[in-house]
Amino acid sequence: MGQDLRSGMVTMGDVAKLSGVSKMTVSNVINDRAGVSDEVRRRVLEAIRESGYRVNVSARTLRSGRTGVIGLAVPEIDRPYFGQLAAHVIDEARGRGFHVAIEQTGAAAAGEIDAISHSSTLQFDGLILSAVGIDPQDSRLTGGDYPIVMLGEQDFAARFDHVAMPNEEGAKAATTHLIDRGCRRIAMVTGESLDGVNVVTRRYRGYLAGLSERGLAPDPALRFAVSGMTLEGGREAAHRLVDSGLEVDGVVAVSDTVAQGVFRGLADRGVRVPDDIRLVGYDDIPEAAYMVPSLSTVAPDHRWMAAKAVELVTARIQDPSRPAGEHTAPFELVVRESTR
């Protein structure tokens, strides 16, 4: 919008002027009230971000009985994906006048239940939970009136608002991309267990669906499991892949972090990407574009996910009785040097 007001005290009137609406409309957007079109809401939120306007949270808390704080609970904050997610959630929440408190669950059911309990006890207005370990049927997992939005692969059967990754669709697109590049012996480097519903099982299903769509039969020997979805896990899997003597001309990695490890492991054995083996990751972490060669990857719209999660939790803060919904992020396949 072109006008920078960060050097001084920015008022709601300044935001109204920047976005071309009334102060009441700005207030309605900040408090997530109904009756504002998507276009006007987008314009106001953009003006808030550009101007540096900050909501007076203390005054709003006294009026509303709310703290102005949303919890965000993630498995591991030191993973690039979750750090990126947290940054987007903080940015989106700030535009709606909320602060974000971050908690790490350790990808365990106990940690996720504790996060729900702590968020309620500390009187956070709501919680965005990236659920990994918890069973959706766990009796301790009750919706109640506390606003919770779930992220992740679990199926919560419309008990909670849920924002999901395009796991199967993305892995399928990665696999068919390799086939369309001429690969016929495509391995997948993925997690150990194929039990339950999680990121490993869903992305493996997408890999199988991609093979099937292009008429290729899956070979169980081409599934290389890692004990932890880490750099070292990917490196060790690449060593096993090369040392097996199996013919492989393409690899789908369950995540970009694992793909980075695969790169290193292949290089250790003198295998070149993309000359000898083409490689695709998943997540489009910032480092993917700067690797040598740069990494082709499935890029879910991370900002869309964060915006949707914040939108849903703030809407549920306003109306705890609203029906829960299921939402899947859009994605694109970013083609870089590792598959060219």
CSV table of C-alpha atoms in Angstrom, one decimal:
chain,number,residue,atom,x,y,z
A,1,MET,CA,0.0,0.0,0.0
A,2,GLY,CA,3.1,2.1,0.0
A,3,GLN,CA,2.8,4.1,3.2
A,4,ASP,CA,5.2,3.3,6.1
A,5,LEU,CA,4.1,4.5,9.5
A,6,ARG,CA,6.4,2.4,11.6
A,7,SER,CA,8.5,5.4,12.7
A,8,GLY,CA,5.6,6.8,14.9
A,9,MET,CA,2.6,5.7,16.9
A,10,VAL,CA,0.2,4.0,14.5
A,11,THR,CA,-3.5,4.3,15.3
A,12,MET,CA,-6.6,2.4,14.2
A,13,GLY,CA,-7.5,5.5,12.2
A,14,ASP,CA,-4.2,5.2,10.3
A,15,VAL,CA,-5.0,1.6,9.4
A,16,ALA,CA,-8.5,2.6,8.3
A,17,LYS,CA,-7.0,5.3,6.0
A,18,LEU,CA,-4.4,2.9,4.6
A,19,SER,CA,-7.0,0.3,3.8
A,20,GLY,CA,-9.7,2.7,2.7
A,21,VAL,CA,-12.3,1.6,5.2
A,22,SER,CA,-13.9,2.9,8.4
A,23,LYS,CA,-12.4,2.5,11.9
A,24,MET,CA,-15.4,0.3,12.8
A,25,THR,CA,-14.5,-2.1,9.9
A,26,VAL,CA,-10.9,-2.3,11.2
A,27,SER,CA,-12.2,-3.1,14.7
A,28,ASN,CA,-14.5,-5.8,13.2
A,29,VAL,CA,-11.5,-7.4,11.4
A,30,ILE,CA,-9.3,-7.2,14.5
A,31,ASN,CA,-12.0,-8.8,16.7
A,32,ASP,CA,-12.8,-11.3,13.9
A,33,ARG,CA,-16.5,-10.3,13.7
A,34,ALA,CA,-18.8,-11.5,10.9
A,35,GLY,CA,-20.0,-9.2,8.1
A,36,VAL,CA,-16.6,-8.3,6.6
A,37,SER,CA,-15.9,-9.6,3.1
A,38,ASP,CA,-12.7,-11.6,2.4
A,39,GLU,CA,-11.3,-8.9,0.2
A,40,VAL,CA,-11.8,-6.1,2.8
A,41,ARG,CA,-10.4,-8.4,5.6
A,42,ARG,CA,-7.3,-9.1,3.4
A,43,ARG,CA,-6.8,-5.4,2.8
A,44,VAL,CA,-7.1,-4.5,6.5
A,45,LEU,CA,-4.8,-7.3,7.6
A,46,GLU,CA,-2.2,-6.2,5.0
A,47,ALA,CA,-2.5,-2.6,6.2
A,48,ILE,CA,-1.9,-3.8,9.8
A,49,ARG,CA,1.2,-5.7,8.8
A,50,GLU,CA,2.6,-2.9,6.6
A,51,SER,CA,1.9,-0.1,9.2
A,52,GLY,CA,3.2,-2.0,12.2
A,53,TYR,CA,-0.1,-1.3,14.1
A,54,ARG,CA,-0.4,-3.1,17.4
A,55,VAL,CA,-3.6,-3.9,19.2
A,56,ASN,CA,-3.8,-2.7,22.8
A,57,VAL,CA,-4.2,-6.2,24.2
A,58,SER,CA,-4.5,-5.2,27.9
A,59,ALA,CA,-7.5,-3.0,27.2
A,60,ARG,CA,-9.1,-5.6,25.1
A,61,THR,CA,-8.5,-8.2,27.8
A,62,LEU,CA,-10.3,-6.0,30.4
A,63,ARG,CA,-13.2,-5.6,28.1
A,64,SER,CA,-13.5,-9.1,26.9
A,65,GLY,CA,-12.2,-11.3,29.7
A,66,ARG,CA,-9.6,-12.8,27.2
A,67,THR,CA,-5.8,-12.8,27.5
A,68,GLY,CA,-5.0,-12.2,23.8
A,69,VAL,CA,-2.7,-15.2,23.8
A,70,ILE,CA,-3.0,-18.3,21.5
A,71,GLY,CA,-1.0,-21.4,22.2
A,72,LEU,CA,1.0,-23.2,19.5
A,73,ALA,CA,2.2,-26.8,20.4
A,74,VAL,CA,4.5,-28.5,18.0
A,75,PRO,CA,6.5,-31.8,18.2
A,76,GLU,CA,10.0,-30.3,17.8
A,77,ILE,CA,10.7,-26.6,17.5
A,78,ASP,CA,14.3,-27.2,16.2
A,79,ARG,CA,13.1,-28.8,13.0
A,80,PRO,CA,13.1,-26.3,10.0
A,81,TYR,CA,9.5,-27.0,9.1
A,82,PHE,CA,8.1,-26.3,12.6
A,83,GLY,CA,10.2,-23.2,12.9
A,84,GLN,CA,8.8,-21.9,9.6
A,85,LEU,CA,5.3,-22.8,10.7
A,86,ALA,CA,5.7,-21.0,14.0
A,87,ALA,CA,7.0,-17.8,12.3
A,88,HIS,CA,4.0,-17.8,10.0
A,89,VAL,CA,1.5,-18.4,12.9
A,90,ILE,CA,3.1,-15.6,14.9
A,91,ASP,CA,2.8,-13.2,11.9
A,92,GLU,CA,-0.8,-14.1,11.2
A,93,ALA,CA,-1.8,-14.0,14.9
A,94,ARG,CA,-0.2,-10.6,15.3
A,95,GLY,CA,-2.4,-9.2,12.5
A,96,ARG,CA,-5.4,-10.3,14.5
A,97,GLY,CA,-4.1,-8.8,17.7
A,98,PHE,CA,-3.0,-12.0,19.4
A,99,HIS,CA,0.3,-13.1,20.9
A,100,VAL,CA,1.6,-16.7,20.5
A,101,ALA,CA,3.0,-18.9,23.2
A,102,ILE,CA,5.0,-21.9,21.8
A,103,GLU,CA,5.3,-25.3,23.5
A,104,GLN,CA,7.2,-28.4,22.4
A,105,THR,CA,5.4,-31.8,22.8
A,106,GLY,CA,8.1,-34.2,21.8
A,107,ALA,CA,5.7,-35.9,19.3
A,108,ALA,CA,4.2,-37.9,22.2
A,109,ALA,CA,0.6,-38.3,23.3
A,110,ALA,CA,1.5,-37.3,26.9
A,111,GLY,CA,3.1,-34.1,25.7
A,112,GLU,CA,0.1,-33.2,23.5
A,113,ILE,CA,-2.4,-33.8,26.3
A,114,ASP,CA,-0.2,-31.7,28.6
A,115,ALA,CA,-0.2,-28.9,26.0
A,116,ILE,CA,-4.0,-28.9,26.0
A,117,SER,CA,-4.1,-28.9,29.8
A,118,HIS,CA,-1.5,-26.2,30.2
A,119,SER,CA,-3.1,-23.9,27.6
A,120,SER,CA,-6.4,-24.1,29.4
A,121,THR,CA,-4.8,-23.6,32.8
A,122,LEU,CA,-2.8,-20.6,31.7
A,123,GLN,CA,-6.0,-19.2,30.2
A,124,PHE,CA,-4.8,-19.0,26.7
A,125,ASP,CA,-7.7,-18.0,24.5
A,126,GLY,CA,-7.2,-21.1,22.2
A,127,LEU,CA,-4.6,-23.6,21.0
A,128,ILE,CA,-3.2,-24.7,17.7
A,129,LEU,CA,-1.9,-28.3,18.2
A,130,SER,CA,0.3,-30.2,15.7
A,131,ALA,CA,-0.9,-33.6,16.8
A,132,VAL,CA,1.4,-36.6,16.1
A,133,GLY,CA,1.3,-39.1,19.0
A,134,ILE,CA,-2.2,-38.8,20.3
A,135,ASP,CA,-4.9,-41.3,19.3
A,136,PRO,CA,-8.0,-39.4,18.1
A,137,GLN,CA,-10.1,-41.8,20.2
A,138,ASP,CA,-8.1,-41.1,23.4
A,139,SER,CA,-10.7,-40.5,26.2
A,140,ARG,CA,-8.6,-37.6,27.5
A,141,LEU,CA,-9.1,-35.7,24.3
A,142,THR,CA,-12.3,-33.8,24.8
A,143,GLY,CA,-13.3,-30.9,22.8
A,144,GLY,CA,-15.5,-29.1,25.4
A,145,ASP,CA,-15.7,-25.4,25.0
A,146,TYR,CA,-12.0,-24.8,24.7
A,147,PRO,CA,-11.0,-23.6,21.2
A,148,ILE,CA,-8.6,-26.1,19.6
A,149,VAL,CA,-7.4,-26.4,16.0
A,150,MET,CA,-5.6,-29.5,15.0
A,151,LEU,CA,-2.7,-29.7,12.5
A,152,GLY,CA,-1.3,-32.9,11.2
A,153,GLU,CA,-2.3,-36.2,9.7
A,154,GLN,CA,-4.7,-37.7,12.2
A,155,ASP,CA,-8.4,-38.0,11.4
A,156,PHE,CA,-10.4,-36.4,14.2
A,157,ALA,CA,-13.8,-37.2,12.6
A,158,ALA,CA,-15.0,-33.5,12.7
A,159,ARG,CA,-14.6,-33.2,16.5
A,160,PHE,CA,-12.1,-30.4,16.0
A,161,ASP,CA,-11.2,-27.9,13.3
A,162,HIS,CA,-8.4,-29.6,11.3
A,163,VAL,CA,-5.8,-28.2,8.9
A,164,ALA,CA,-4.0,-31.0,7.0
A,165,MET,CA,-1.0,-31.3,4.7
A,166,PRO,CA,-1.6,-32.6,1.2
A,167,ASN,CA,0.5,-35.6,2.1
A,168,GLU,CA,-0.7,-38.2,-0.3
A,169,GLU,CA,-1.3,-35.8,-3.1
A,170,GLY,CA,2.1,-34.2,-2.7
A,171,ALA,CA,4.0,-37.5,-2.6
A,172,LYS,CA,2.1,-38.8,-5.6
A,173,ALA,CA,3.1,-35.7,-7.5
A,174,ALA,CA,6.7,-36.1,-6.6
A,175,THR,CA,6.7,-39.7,-7.7
A,176,THR,CA,5.0,-39.1,-11.1
A,177,HIS,CA,7.4,-36.2,-11.7
A,178,LEU,CA,10.3,-38.6,-11.4
A,179,ILE,CA,8.6,-41.1,-13.7
A,180,ASP,CA,8.0,-38.3,-16.2
A,181,ARG,CA,11.7,-37.5,-16.0
A,182,GLY,CA,12.5,-41.0,-17.1
A,183,CYS,CA,13.0,-42.8,-13.8
A,184,ARG,CA,11.7,-46.4,-13.6
A,185,ARG,CA,13.3,-47.7,-10.4
A,186,ILE,CA,12.2,-45.2,-7.7
A,187,ALA,CA,13.1,-45.8,-4.1
A,188,MET,CA,11.4,-44.1,-1.1
A,189,VAL,CA,13.3,-43.1,2.0
A,190,THR,CA,10.7,-42.9,4.7
A,191,GLY,CA,10.0,-43.6,8.4
A,192,GLU,CA,10.1,-47.1,10.0
A,193,SER,CA,6.5,-47.9,10.8
A,194,LEU,CA,3.6,-48.2,8.3
A,195,ASP,CA,1.1,-48.6,11.1
A,196,GLY,CA,-1.6,-46.1,11.9
A,197,VAL,CA,-2.3,-42.8,10.2
A,198,ASN,CA,0.7,-40.4,10.2
A,199,VAL,CA,3.0,-38.5,7.8
A,200,VAL,CA,4.9,-41.7,7.0
A,201,THR,CA,1.9,-43.8,6.0
A,202,ARG,CA,0.2,-41.0,4.1
A,203,ARG,CA,3.2,-40.0,2.1
A,204,TYR,CA,4.0,-43.7,1.4
A,205,ARG,CA,0.5,-44.2,0.1
A,206,GLY,CA,1.0,-41.2,-2.2
A,207,TYR,CA,4.3,-42.8,-3.5
A,208,LEU,CA,2.5,-46.0,-4.3
A,209,ALA,CA,-0.4,-44.2,-5.9
A,210,GLY,CA,2.1,-42.4,-8.2
A,211,LEU,CA,3.7,-45.6,-9.3
A,212,SER,CA,0.3,-47.1,-10.0
A,213,GLU,CA,-0.9,-44.2,-12.0
A,214,ARG,CA,2.0,-44.5,-14.3
A,215,GLY,CA,1.7,-48.3,-14.6
A,216,LEU,CA,4.8,-49.2,-12.4
A,217,ALA,CA,4.7,-52.1,-9.9
A,218,PRO,CA,6.0,-51.3,-6.4
A,219,ASP,CA,9.1,-53.1,-5.2
A,220,PRO,CA,9.2,-53.5,-1.4
A,221,ALA,CA,13.0,-53.7,-1.6
A,222,LEU,CA,13.0,-50.1,-2.7
A,223,ARG,CA,11.5,-48.8,0.6
A,224,PHE,CA,14.4,-47.7,2.8
A,225,ALA,CA,13.2,-46.9,6.4
A,226,VAL,CA,14.9,-44.5,8.7
A,227,SER,CA,14.6,-44.7,12.5
A,228,GLY,CA,14.4,-40.9,12.8
A,229,MET,CA,13.5,-38.4,10.1
A,230,THR,CA,16.9,-36.6,10.5
A,231,LEU,CA,19.9,-35.7,8.4
A,232,GLU,CA,21.8,-38.7,9.7
A,233,GLY,CA,18.8,-41.0,9.1
A,234,GLY,CA,18.8,-39.9,5.4
A,235,ARG,CA,22.5,-40.3,5.1
A,236,GLU,CA,22.5,-43.8,6.5
A,237,ALA,CA,19.6,-44.8,4.3
A,238,ALA,CA,21.5,-43.6,1.2
A,239,HIS,CA,24.5,-45.7,2.2
A,240,ARG,CA,22.2,-48.8,2.5
A,241,LEU,CA,20.6,-48.0,-0.9
A,242,VAL,CA,23.9,-47.8,-2.7
A,243,ASP,CA,25.5,-50.7,-0.9
A,244,SER,CA,22.5,-52.9,-1.7
A,245,GLY,CA,23.5,-53.0,-5.3
A,246,LEU,CA,19.8,-52.5,-6.3
A,247,GLU,CA,19.2,-50.5,-9.5
A,248,VAL,CA,17.8,-47.1,-8.5
A,249,ASP,CA,17.4,-44.0,-10.7
A,250,GLY,CA,15.1,-41.9,-8.5
A,251,VAL,CA,14.4,-41.3,-4.8
A,252,VAL,CA,11.4,-39.7,-3.1
A,253,ALA,CA,12.4,-38.6,0.4
A,254,VAL,CA,9.7,-38.3,3.1
A,255,SER,CA,11.0,-34.7,4.0
A,256,ASP,CA,13.5,-32.2,2.9
A,257,THR,CA,15.6,-32.8,6.0
A,258,VAL,CA,15.8,-36.5,5.1
A,259,ALA,CA,16.6,-35.5,1.5
A,260,GLN,CA,19.5,-33.4,2.7
A,261,GLY,CA,20.9,-36.5,4.4
A,262,VAL,CA,20.3,-38.6,1.3
A,263,PHE,CA,22.3,-36.1,-0.7
A,264,ARG,CA,25.3,-36.4,1.7
A,265,GLY,CA,25.0,-40.2,1.8
A,266,LEU,CA,25.0,-40.6,-2.0
A,267,ALA,CA,28.0,-38.2,-2.3
A,268,ASP,CA,29.8,-40.4,0.3
A,269,ARG,CA,29.4,-43.3,-2.1
A,270,GLY,CA,30.3,-41.3,-5.2
A,271,VAL,CA,26.8,-41.2,-6.6
A,272,ARG,CA,25.8,-37.9,-8.3
A,273,VAL,CA,22.5,-36.1,-8.2
A,274,PRO,CA,20.9,-35.7,-10.7
A,275,ASP,CA,23.3,-37.4,-13.1
A,276,ASP,CA,23.0,-40.9,-11.5
A,277,ILE,CA,20.0,-40.6,-9.3
A,278,ARG,CA,17.2,-37.9,-9.3
A,279,LEU,CA,15.9,-36.8,-5.9
A,280,VAL,CA,12.7,-35.1,-4.6
A,281,GLY,CA,12.0,-33.9,-1.1
A,282,TYR,CA,8.9,-32.7,0.7
A,283,ASP,CA,8.3,-29.4,2.7
A,284,ASP,CA,10.2,-26.8,0.7
A,285,ILE,CA,12.3,-25.6,3.7
A,286,PRO,CA,14.3,-22.5,2.9
A,287,GLU,CA,17.6,-24.5,2.6
A,288,ALA,CA,16.2,-26.5,-0.3
A,289,ALA,CA,16.7,-23.7,-2.8
A,290,TYR,CA,20.4,-23.2,-1.7
A,291,MET,CA,21.6,-26.8,-1.8
A,292,VAL,CA,24.1,-27.8,-4.6
A,293,PRO,CA,22.3,-29.0,-6.6
A,294,SER,CA,19.2,-27.3,-5.4
A,295,LEU,CA,16.4,-29.6,-4.3
A,296,SER,CA,13.2,-30.3,-6.1
A,297,THR,CA,10.5,-30.6,-3.5
A,298,VAL,CA,6.8,-30.6,-2.7
A,299,ALA,CA,5.9,-27.2,-1.4
A,300,PRO,CA,2.7,-27.0,0.7
A,301,ASP,CA,1.5,-23.5,1.2
A,302,HIS,CA,2.8,-23.0,4.7
A,303,ARG,CA,1.5,-19.5,5.0
A,304,TRP,CA,-2.0,-20.6,3.9
A,305,MET,CA,-1.9,-23.3,6.6
A,306,ALA,CA,-0.9,-20.8,9.3
A,307,ALA,CA,-3.5,-18.3,8.2
A,308,LYS,CA,-6.2,-20.9,8.1
A,309,ALA,CA,-5.3,-22.3,11.6
A,310,VAL,CA,-5.3,-18.8,13.1
A,311,GLU,CA,-8.5,-17.9,11.3
A,312,LEU,CA,-10.2,-21.0,12.6
A,313,VAL,CA,-9.0,-20.7,16.2
A,314,THR,CA,-10.0,-17.0,16.4
A,315,ALA,CA,-13.4,-17.8,14.9
A,316,ARG,CA,-13.9,-20.6,17.5
A,317,ILE,CA,-12.8,-18.1,20.3
A,318,GLN,CA,-15.7,-15.9,19.1
A,319,ASP,CA,-18.2,-18.8,18.7
A,320,PRO,CA,-17.2,-22.1,20.5
A,321,SER,CA,-20.3,-23.8,19.2
A,322,ARG,CA,-19.6,-23.4,15.4
A,323,PRO,CA,-19.3,-26.6,13.4
A,324,ALA,CA,-15.8,-28.1,13.0
A,325,GLY,CA,-14.3,-28.3,9.5
A,326,GLU,CA,-11.6,-30.2,7.6
A,327,HIS,CA,-9.2,-28.1,5.4
A,328,THR,CA,-6.3,-29.3,3.3
A,329,ALA,CA,-3.5,-27.0,2.2
A,330,PRO,CA,-2.8,-26.3,-1.5
A,331,PHE,CA,0.7,-27.2,-2.8
A,332,GLU,CA,2.9,-27.0,-5.8
A,333,LEU,CA,5.8,-29.1,-7.0
A,334,VAL,CA,8.9,-26.9,-7.2
A,335,VAL,CA,11.3,-28.3,-9.8
A,336,ARG,CA,14.9,-27.5,-9.2
A,337,GLU,CA,18.3,-29.0,-10.2
A,338,SER,CA,18.0,-32.3,-8.4
A,339,THR,CA,15.6,-33.7,-10.9
A,340,ARG,CA,16.8,-31.9,-14.1
